[in-house]
Amino acid sequence: MTGPAAPKDDGRDESLAERMDRNWAELLQELRVLQTGVQILAGFLLTLPFQSRFETLDDYQTSLYLANVVVAALTTATILLPVSVHRRLFQQGLKETLVRSADAIAKISLAGVGLLSVGTTSLVFDVTAGRTAGLIAGVGLLTVLVLLLVLVPARIRRQAREEESL
């Protein structure tokens, strides 16, 4: 890798190919963690229509439910995408391209898991405690996720850069 996205020398004695293999393995592990979360939430969502109380959902709740199912399906697809790309690029000497694209896909997948968590939480609170509770729970969780998944990593990166420049 070259340019601003290129990692600094971290003292490892590894070739570019070895670094790409390591990065690929790390990305796959992260995607496995994401996949488990999506599978649990999607499984929960897919059982709901078979519950007797499902028929009592109002139009908003039904729409929120269906939106969550779509987000779960799309997030599952994005998590599977790096594996599909790997199968297509396997042994073509494009590991660096594969790792770079899988990194971007993992970030999109992470956003999908966050959105799915917010939507599912909103739905559960809406059905069990009312619309206001559902909206508060959804906005509250969205705020926490933005803080944890976006702002904290940005702050850590900024602090690391400041320490490097000292």
JSON list of C-alpha atoms in Angstrom, two decimals:
[
{"chain": "A", "resi": 1, "resn": "MET", "atom": "CA", "xyz": [0.00, 0.00, 0.00]},
{"chain": "A", "resi": 2, "resn": "THR", "atom": "CA", "xyz": [1.14, 3.49, -0.68]},
{"chain": "A", "resi": 3, "resn": "GLY", "atom": "CA", "xyz": [-0.10, 6.96, 0.15]},
{"chain": "A", "resi": 4, "resn": "PRO", "atom": "CA", "xyz": [-1.90, 8.10, 3.29]},
{"chain": "A", "resi": 5, "resn": "ALA", "atom": "CA", "xyz": [-3.66, 4.74, 3.75]},
{"chain": "A", "resi": 6, "resn": "ALA", "atom": "CA", "xyz": [-0.35, 2.92, 3.99]},
{"chain": "A", "resi": 7, "resn": "PRO", "atom": "CA", "xyz": [0.41, 1.70, 7.50]},
{"chain": "A", "resi": 8, "resn": "LYS", "atom": "CA", "xyz": [3.53, 2.96, 9.19]},
{"chain": "A", "resi": 9, "resn": "ASP", "atom": "CA", "xyz": [6.31, 0.51, 9.83]},
{"chain": "A", "resi": 10, "resn": "ASP", "atom": "CA", "xyz": [5.29, -1.31, 12.99]},
{"chain": "A", "resi": 11, "resn": "GLY", "atom": "CA", "xyz": [8.56, -3.20, 13.36]},
{"chain": "A", "resi": 12, "resn": "ARG", "atom": "CA", "xyz": [7.23, -6.49, 12.04]},
{"chain": "A", "resi": 13, "resn": "ASP", "atom": "CA", "xyz": [9.53, -8.39, 9.78]},
{"chain": "A", "resi": 14, "resn": "GLU", "atom": "CA", "xyz": [6.96, -9.35, 7.17]},
{"chain": "A", "resi": 15, "resn": "SER", "atom": "CA", "xyz": [6.64, -8.98, 3.45]},
{"chain": "A", "resi": 16, "resn": "LEU", "atom": "CA", "xyz": [3.72, -7.17, 1.81]},
{"chain": "A", "resi": 17, "resn": "ALA", "atom": "CA", "xyz": [2.17, -10.56, 1.03]},
{"chain": "A", "resi": 18, "resn": "GLU", "atom": "CA", "xyz": [2.52, -11.68, 4.64]},
{"chain": "A", "resi": 19, "resn": "ARG", "atom": "CA", "xyz": [1.00, -8.43, 5.90]},
{"chain": "A", "resi": 20, "resn": "MET", "atom": "CA", "xyz": [-1.91, -8.77, 3.48]},
{"chain": "A", "resi": 21, "resn": "ASP", "atom": "CA", "xyz": [-2.47, -12.38, 4.60]},
{"chain": "A", "resi": 22, "resn": "ARG", "atom": "CA", "xyz": [-2.46, -11.26, 8.25]},
{"chain": "A", "resi": 23, "resn": "ASN", "atom": "CA", "xyz": [-4.79, -8.35, 7.52]},
{"chain": "A", "resi": 24, "resn": "TRP", "atom": "CA", "xyz": [-7.13, -10.66, 5.60]},
{"chain": "A", "resi": 25, "resn": "ALA", "atom": "CA", "xyz": [-7.24, -13.11, 8.52]},
{"chain": "A", "resi": 26, "resn": "GLU", "atom": "CA", "xyz": [-7.98, -10.27, 10.95]},
{"chain": "A", "resi": 27, "resn": "LEU", "atom": "CA", "xyz": [-10.78, -8.96, 8.73]},
{"chain": "A", "resi": 28, "resn": "LEU", "atom": "CA", "xyz": [-12.33, -12.40, 8.49]},
{"chain": "A", "resi": 29, "resn": "GLN", "atom": "CA", "xyz": [-12.33, -12.72, 12.27]},
{"chain": "A", "resi": 30, "resn": "GLU", "atom": "CA", "xyz": [-14.07, -9.35, 12.60]},
{"chain": "A", "resi": 31, "resn": "LEU", "atom": "CA", "xyz": [-16.66, -10.38, 10.01]},
{"chain": "A", "resi": 32, "resn": "ARG", "atom": "CA", "xyz": [-17.30, -13.61, 11.95]},
{"chain": "A", "resi": 33, "resn": "VAL", "atom": "CA", "xyz": [-18.14, -11.57, 15.04]},
{"chain": "A", "resi": 34, "resn": "LEU", "atom": "CA", "xyz": [-20.46, -9.32, 13.03]},
{"chain": "A", "resi": 35, "resn": "GLN", "atom": "CA", "xyz": [-22.08, -12.31, 11.36]},
{"chain": "A", "resi": 36, "resn": "THR", "atom": "CA", "xyz": [-22.97, -13.85, 14.72]},
{"chain": "A", "resi": 37, "resn": "GLY", "atom": "CA", "xyz": [-24.71, -10.66, 15.85]},
{"chain": "A", "resi": 38, "resn": "VAL", "atom": "CA", "xyz": [-26.65, -10.38, 12.60]},
{"chain": "A", "resi": 39, "resn": "GLN", "atom": "CA", "xyz": [-27.67, -14.04, 12.74]},
{"chain": "A", "resi": 40, "resn": "ILE", "atom": "CA", "xyz": [-29.02, -13.64, 16.28]},
{"chain": "A", "resi": 41, "resn": "LEU", "atom": "CA", "xyz": [-31.00, -10.49, 15.45]},
{"chain": "A", "resi": 42, "resn": "ALA", "atom": "CA", "xyz": [-32.24, -11.85, 12.11]},
{"chain": "A", "resi": 43, "resn": "GLY", "atom": "CA", "xyz": [-33.28, -15.12, 13.72]},
{"chain": "A", "resi": 44, "resn": "PHE", "atom": "CA", "xyz": [-35.20, -13.18, 16.36]},
{"chain": "A", "resi": 45, "resn": "LEU", "atom": "CA", "xyz": [-36.92, -11.09, 13.68]},
{"chain": "A", "resi": 46, "resn": "LEU", "atom": "CA", "xyz": [-37.83, -14.07, 11.54]},
{"chain": "A", "resi": 47, "resn": "THR", "atom": "CA", "xyz": [-39.65, -15.76, 14.43]},
{"chain": "A", "resi": 48, "resn": "LEU", "atom": "CA", "xyz": [-41.87, -12.77, 15.21]},
{"chain": "A", "resi": 49, "resn": "PRO", "atom": "CA", "xyz": [-44.55, -13.26, 12.53]},
{"chain": "A", "resi": 50, "resn": "PHE", "atom": "CA", "xyz": [-45.26, -16.68, 14.03]},
{"chain": "A", "resi": 51, "resn": "GLN", "atom": "CA", "xyz": [-46.12, -15.22, 17.44]},
{"chain": "A", "resi": 52, "resn": "SER", "atom": "CA", "xyz": [-49.79, -14.58, 18.21]},
{"chain": "A", "resi": 53, "resn": "ARG", "atom": "CA", "xyz": [-49.13, -11.00, 19.30]},
{"chain": "A", "resi": 54, "resn": "PHE", "atom": "CA", "xyz": [-47.62, -10.13, 15.91]},
{"chain": "A", "resi": 55, "resn": "GLU", "atom": "CA", "xyz": [-51.12, -9.60, 14.50]},
{"chain": "A", "resi": 56, "resn": "THR", "atom": "CA", "xyz": [-51.65, -6.69, 16.91]},
{"chain": "A", "resi": 57, "resn": "LEU", "atom": "CA", "xyz": [-48.81, -4.59, 15.45]},
{"chain": "A", "resi": 58, "resn": "ASP", "atom": "CA", "xyz": [-49.91, -1.23, 14.07]},
{"chain": "A", "resi": 59, "resn": "ASP", "atom": "CA", "xyz": [-48.76, 0.07, 10.67]},
{"chain": "A", "resi": 60, "resn": "TYR", "atom": "CA", "xyz": [-45.69, 1.82, 12.11]},
{"chain": "A", "resi": 61, "resn": "GLN", "atom": "CA", "xyz": [-44.57, -1.30, 13.98]},
{"chain": "A", "resi": 62, "resn": "THR", "atom": "CA", "xyz": [-45.13, -3.49, 10.92]},
{"chain": "A", "resi": 63, "resn": "SER", "atom": "CA", "xyz": [-43.14, -1.06, 8.77]},
{"chain": "A", "resi": 64, "resn": "LEU", "atom": "CA", "xyz": [-40.34, -0.93, 11.34]},
{"chain": "A", "resi": 65, "resn": "TYR", "atom": "CA", "xyz": [-40.34, -4.73, 11.51]},
{"chain": "A", "resi": 66, "resn": "LEU", "atom": "CA", "xyz": [-40.10, -5.08, 7.72]},
{"chain": "A", "resi": 67, "resn": "ALA", "atom": "CA", "xyz": [-37.37, -2.42, 7.55]},
{"chain": "A", "resi": 68, "resn": "ASN", "atom": "CA", "xyz": [-35.41, -4.42, 10.14]},
{"chain": "A", "resi": 69, "resn": "VAL", "atom": "CA", "xyz": [-35.81, -7.61, 8.10]},
{"chain": "A", "resi": 70, "resn": "VAL", "atom": "CA", "xyz": [-34.49, -5.80, 5.01]},
{"chain": "A", "resi": 71, "resn": "VAL", "atom": "CA", "xyz": [-31.54, -4.34, 6.95]},
{"chain": "A", "resi": 72, "resn": "ALA", "atom": "CA", "xyz": [-30.78, -7.82, 8.37]},
{"chain": "A", "resi": 73, "resn": "ALA", "atom": "CA", "xyz": [-30.82, -9.37, 4.90]},
{"chain": "A", "resi": 74, "resn": "LEU", "atom": "CA", "xyz": [-28.67, -6.61, 3.37]},
{"chain": "A", "resi": 75, "resn": "THR", "atom": "CA", "xyz": [-26.21, -6.70, 6.26]},
{"chain": "A", "resi": 76, "resn": "THR", "atom": "CA", "xyz": [-25.94, -10.48, 5.92]},
{"chain": "A", "resi": 77, "resn": "ALA", "atom": "CA", "xyz": [-25.20, -9.98, 2.22]},
{"chain": "A", "resi": 78, "resn": "THR", "atom": "CA", "xyz": [-22.48, -7.40, 2.90]},
{"chain": "A", "resi": 79, "resn": "ILE", "atom": "CA", "xyz": [-20.86, -9.67, 5.48]},
{"chain": "A", "resi": 80, "resn": "LEU", "atom": "CA", "xyz": [-20.79, -12.47, 2.92]},
{"chain": "A", "resi": 81, "resn": "LEU", "atom": "CA", "xyz": [-19.47, -10.21, 0.14]},
{"chain": "A", "resi": 82, "resn": "PRO", "atom": "CA", "xyz": [-15.75, -10.42, 1.04]},
{"chain": "A", "resi": 83, "resn": "VAL", "atom": "CA", "xyz": [-15.94, -14.22, 0.87]},
{"chain": "A", "resi": 84, "resn": "SER", "atom": "CA", "xyz": [-17.56, -14.02, -2.57]},
{"chain": "A", "resi": 85, "resn": "VAL", "atom": "CA", "xyz": [-14.97, -11.50, -3.76]},
{"chain": "A", "resi": 86, "resn": "HIS", "atom": "CA", "xyz": [-12.20, -13.70, -2.40]},
{"chain": "A", "resi": 87, "resn": "ARG", "atom": "CA", "xyz": [-13.55, -16.68, -4.33]},
{"chain": "A", "resi": 88, "resn": "ARG", "atom": "CA", "xyz": [-13.54, -14.60, -7.54]},
{"chain": "A", "resi": 89, "resn": "LEU", "atom": "CA", "xyz": [-10.06, -13.11, -6.96]},
{"chain": "A", "resi": 90, "resn": "PHE", "atom": "CA", "xyz": [-8.42, -16.20, -5.47]},
{"chain": "A", "resi": 91, "resn": "GLN", "atom": "CA", "xyz": [-4.88, -16.77, -6.78]},
{"chain": "A", "resi": 92, "resn": "GLN", "atom": "CA", "xyz": [-5.00, -13.76, -9.11]},
{"chain": "A", "resi": 93, "resn": "GLY", "atom": "CA", "xyz": [-2.40, -11.75, -7.20]},
{"chain": "A", "resi": 94, "resn": "LEU", "atom": "CA", "xyz": [-4.94, -9.22, -6.00]},
{"chain": "A", "resi": 95, "resn": "LYS", "atom": "CA", "xyz": [-4.70, -9.75, -2.23]},
{"chain": "A", "resi": 96, "resn": "GLU", "atom": "CA", "xyz": [-4.02, -6.08, -1.54]},
{"chain": "A", "resi": 97, "resn": "THR", "atom": "CA", "xyz": [-7.14, -5.10, -3.51]},
{"chain": "A", "resi": 98, "resn": "LEU", "atom": "CA", "xyz": [-9.10, -7.78, -1.69]},
{"chain": "A", "resi": 99, "resn": "VAL", "atom": "CA", "xyz": [-7.98, -6.58, 1.75]},
{"chain": "A", "resi": 100, "resn": "ARG", "atom": "CA", "xyz": [-8.71, -2.94, 0.91]},
{"chain": "A", "resi": 101, "resn": "SER", "atom": "CA", "xyz": [-12.19, -3.74, -0.40]},
{"chain": "A", "resi": 102, "resn": "ALA", "atom": "CA", "xyz": [-12.95, -6.09, 2.51]},
{"chain": "A", "resi": 103, "resn": "ASP", "atom": "CA", "xyz": [-11.97, -3.32, 4.91]},
{"chain": "A", "resi": 104, "resn": "ALA", "atom": "CA", "xyz": [-14.52, -0.98, 3.32]},
{"chain": "A", "resi": 105, "resn": "ILE", "atom": "CA", "xyz": [-17.14, -3.73, 3.26]},
{"chain": "A", "resi": 106, "resn": "ALA", "atom": "CA", "xyz": [-16.53, -4.51, 6.95]},
{"chain": "A", "resi": 107, "resn": "LYS", "atom": "CA", "xyz": [-17.18, -0.85, 7.80]},
{"chain": "A", "resi": 108, "resn": "ILE", "atom": "CA", "xyz": [-20.45, -0.93, 5.87]},
{"chain": "A", "resi": 109, "resn": "SER", "atom": "CA", "xyz": [-21.37, -4.19, 7.61]},
{"chain": "A", "resi": 110, "resn": "LEU", "atom": "CA", "xyz": [-20.63, -2.65, 11.00]},
{"chain": "A", "resi": 111, "resn": "ALA", "atom": "CA", "xyz": [-22.96, 0.24, 10.17]},
{"chain": "A", "resi": 112, "resn": "GLY", "atom": "CA", "xyz": [-25.62, -2.29, 9.14]},
{"chain": "A", "resi": 113, "resn": "VAL", "atom": "CA", "xyz": [-25.29, -4.16, 12.43]},
{"chain": "A", "resi": 114, "resn": "GLY", "atom": "CA", "xyz": [-25.60, -0.87, 14.30]},
{"chain": "A", "resi": 115, "resn": "LEU", "atom": "CA", "xyz": [-28.68, 0.13, 12.32]},
{"chain": "A", "resi": 116, "resn": "LEU", "atom": "CA", "xyz": [-30.21, -3.30, 12.85]},
{"chain": "A", "resi": 117, "resn": "SER", "atom": "CA", "xyz": [-29.56, -3.06, 16.60]},
{"chain": "A", "resi": 118, "resn": "VAL", "atom": "CA", "xyz": [-31.21, 0.36, 16.75]},
{"chain": "A", "resi": 119, "resn": "GLY", "atom": "CA", "xyz": [-34.21, -0.75, 14.70]},
{"chain": "A", "resi": 120, "resn": "THR", "atom": "CA", "xyz": [-34.74, -3.96, 16.65]},
{"chain": "A", "resi": 121, "resn": "THR", "atom": "CA", "xyz": [-34.41, -2.17, 19.98]},
{"chain": "A", "resi": 122, "resn": "SER", "atom": "CA", "xyz": [-36.88, 0.48, 18.84]},
{"chain": "A", "resi": 123, "resn": "LEU", "atom": "CA", "xyz": [-39.35, -2.18, 17.75]},
{"chain": "A", "resi": 124, "resn": "VAL", "atom": "CA", "xyz": [-39.14, -4.14, 21.00]},
{"chain": "A", "resi": 125, "resn": "PHE", "atom": "CA", "xyz": [-39.54, -1.02, 23.14]},
{"chain": "A", "resi": 126, "resn": "ASP", "atom": "CA", "xyz": [-42.36, 0.27, 20.94]},
{"chain": "A", "resi": 127, "resn": "VAL", "atom": "CA", "xyz": [-44.32, -2.98, 21.21]},
{"chain": "A", "resi": 128, "resn": "THR", "atom": "CA", "xyz": [-43.72, -3.52, 24.91]},
{"chain": "A", "resi": 129, "resn": "ALA", "atom": "CA", "xyz": [-43.62, 0.00, 26.37]},
{"chain": "A", "resi": 130, "resn": "GLY", "atom": "CA", "xyz": [-45.16, 2.31, 23.76]},
{"chain": "A", "resi": 131, "resn": "ARG", "atom": "CA", "xyz": [-44.16, 4.59, 20.90]},
{"chain": "A", "resi": 132, "resn": "THR", "atom": "CA", "xyz": [-42.39, 7.19, 23.04]},
{"chain": "A", "resi": 133, "resn": "ALA", "atom": "CA", "xyz": [-40.28, 4.52, 24.75]},
{"chain": "A", "resi": 134, "resn": "GLY", "atom": "CA", "xyz": [-39.47, 3.00, 21.36]},
{"chain": "A", "resi": 135, "resn": "LEU", "atom": "CA", "xyz": [-38.31, 6.32, 19.95]},
{"chain": "A", "resi": 136, "resn": "ILE", "atom": "CA", "xyz": [-36.29, 7.18, 23.05]},
{"chain": "A", "resi": 137, "resn": "ALA", "atom": "CA", "xyz": [-34.66, 3.73, 23.07]},
{"chain": "A", "resi": 138, "resn": "GLY", "atom": "CA", "xyz": [-33.83, 3.97, 19.36]},
{"chain": "A", "resi": 139, "resn": "VAL", "atom": "CA", "xyz": [-32.39, 7.47, 19.53]},
{"chain": "A", "resi": 140, "resn": "GLY", "atom": "CA", "xyz": [-30.55, 6.63, 22.75]},
{"chain": "A", "resi": 141, "resn": "LEU", "atom": "CA", "xyz": [-28.95, 3.52, 21.29]},
{"chain": "A", "resi": 142, "resn": "LEU", "atom": "CA", "xyz": [-28.11, 5.33, 18.05]},
{"chain": "A", "resi": 143, "resn": "THR", "atom": "CA", "xyz": [-26.37, 8.03, 20.08]},
{"chain": "A", "resi": 144, "resn": "VAL", "atom": "CA", "xyz": [-24.39, 5.46, 22.08]},
{"chain": "A", "resi": 145, "resn": "LEU", "atom": "CA", "xyz": [-23.41, 3.55, 18.91]},
{"chain": "A", "resi": 146, "resn": "VAL", "atom": "CA", "xyz": [-22.23, 6.71, 17.13]},
{"chain": "A", "resi": 147, "resn": "LEU", "atom": "CA", "xyz": [-20.19, 7.55, 20.21]},
{"chain": "A", "resi": 148, "resn": "LEU", "atom": "CA", "xyz": [-18.69, 4.07, 20.51]},
{"chain": "A", "resi": 149, "resn": "LEU", "atom": "CA", "xyz": [-18.29, 3.12, 16.86]},
{"chain": "A", "resi": 150, "resn": "VAL", "atom": "CA", "xyz": [-17.38, 6.48, 15.31]},
{"chain": "A", "resi": 151, "resn": "LEU", "atom": "CA", "xyz": [-16.26, 9.06, 17.82]},
{"chain": "A", "resi": 152, "resn": "VAL", "atom": "CA", "xyz": [-14.19, 6.86, 20.16]},
{"chain": "A", "resi": 153, "resn": "PRO", "atom": "CA", "xyz": [-12.12, 5.33, 17.31]},
{"chain": "A", "resi": 154, "resn": "ALA", "atom": "CA", "xyz": [-11.65, 8.81, 15.78]},
{"chain": "A", "resi": 155, "resn": "ARG", "atom": "CA", "xyz": [-10.41, 10.13, 19.12]},
{"chain": "A", "resi": 156, "resn": "ILE", "atom": "CA", "xyz": [-8.06, 7.19, 19.62]},
{"chain": "A", "resi": 157, "resn": "ARG", "atom": "CA", "xyz": [-6.66, 7.71, 16.10]},
{"chain": "A", "resi": 158, "resn": "ARG", "atom": "CA", "xyz": [-6.20, 11.45, 16.74]},
{"chain": "A", "resi": 159, "resn": "GLN", "atom": "CA", "xyz": [-4.43, 10.80, 20.07]},
{"chain": "A", "resi": 160, "resn": "ALA", "atom": "CA", "xyz": [-2.13, 8.24, 18.45]},
{"chain": "A", "resi": 161, "resn": "ARG", "atom": "CA", "xyz": [-1.18, 10.73, 15.72]},
{"chain": "A", "resi": 162, "resn": "GLU", "atom": "CA", "xyz": [-0.51, 13.42, 18.32]},
{"chain": "A", "resi": 163, "resn": "GLU", "atom": "CA", "xyz": [1.72, 11.03, 20.29]},
{"chain": "A", "resi": 164, "resn": "GLU", "atom": "CA", "xyz": [3.61, 10.11, 17.10]},
{"chain": "A", "resi": 165, "resn": "SER", "atom": "CA", "xyz": [4.31, 13.75, 16.34]},
{"chain": "A", "resi": 166, "resn": "LEU", "atom": "CA", "xyz": [5.91, 14.34, 19.75]}
]
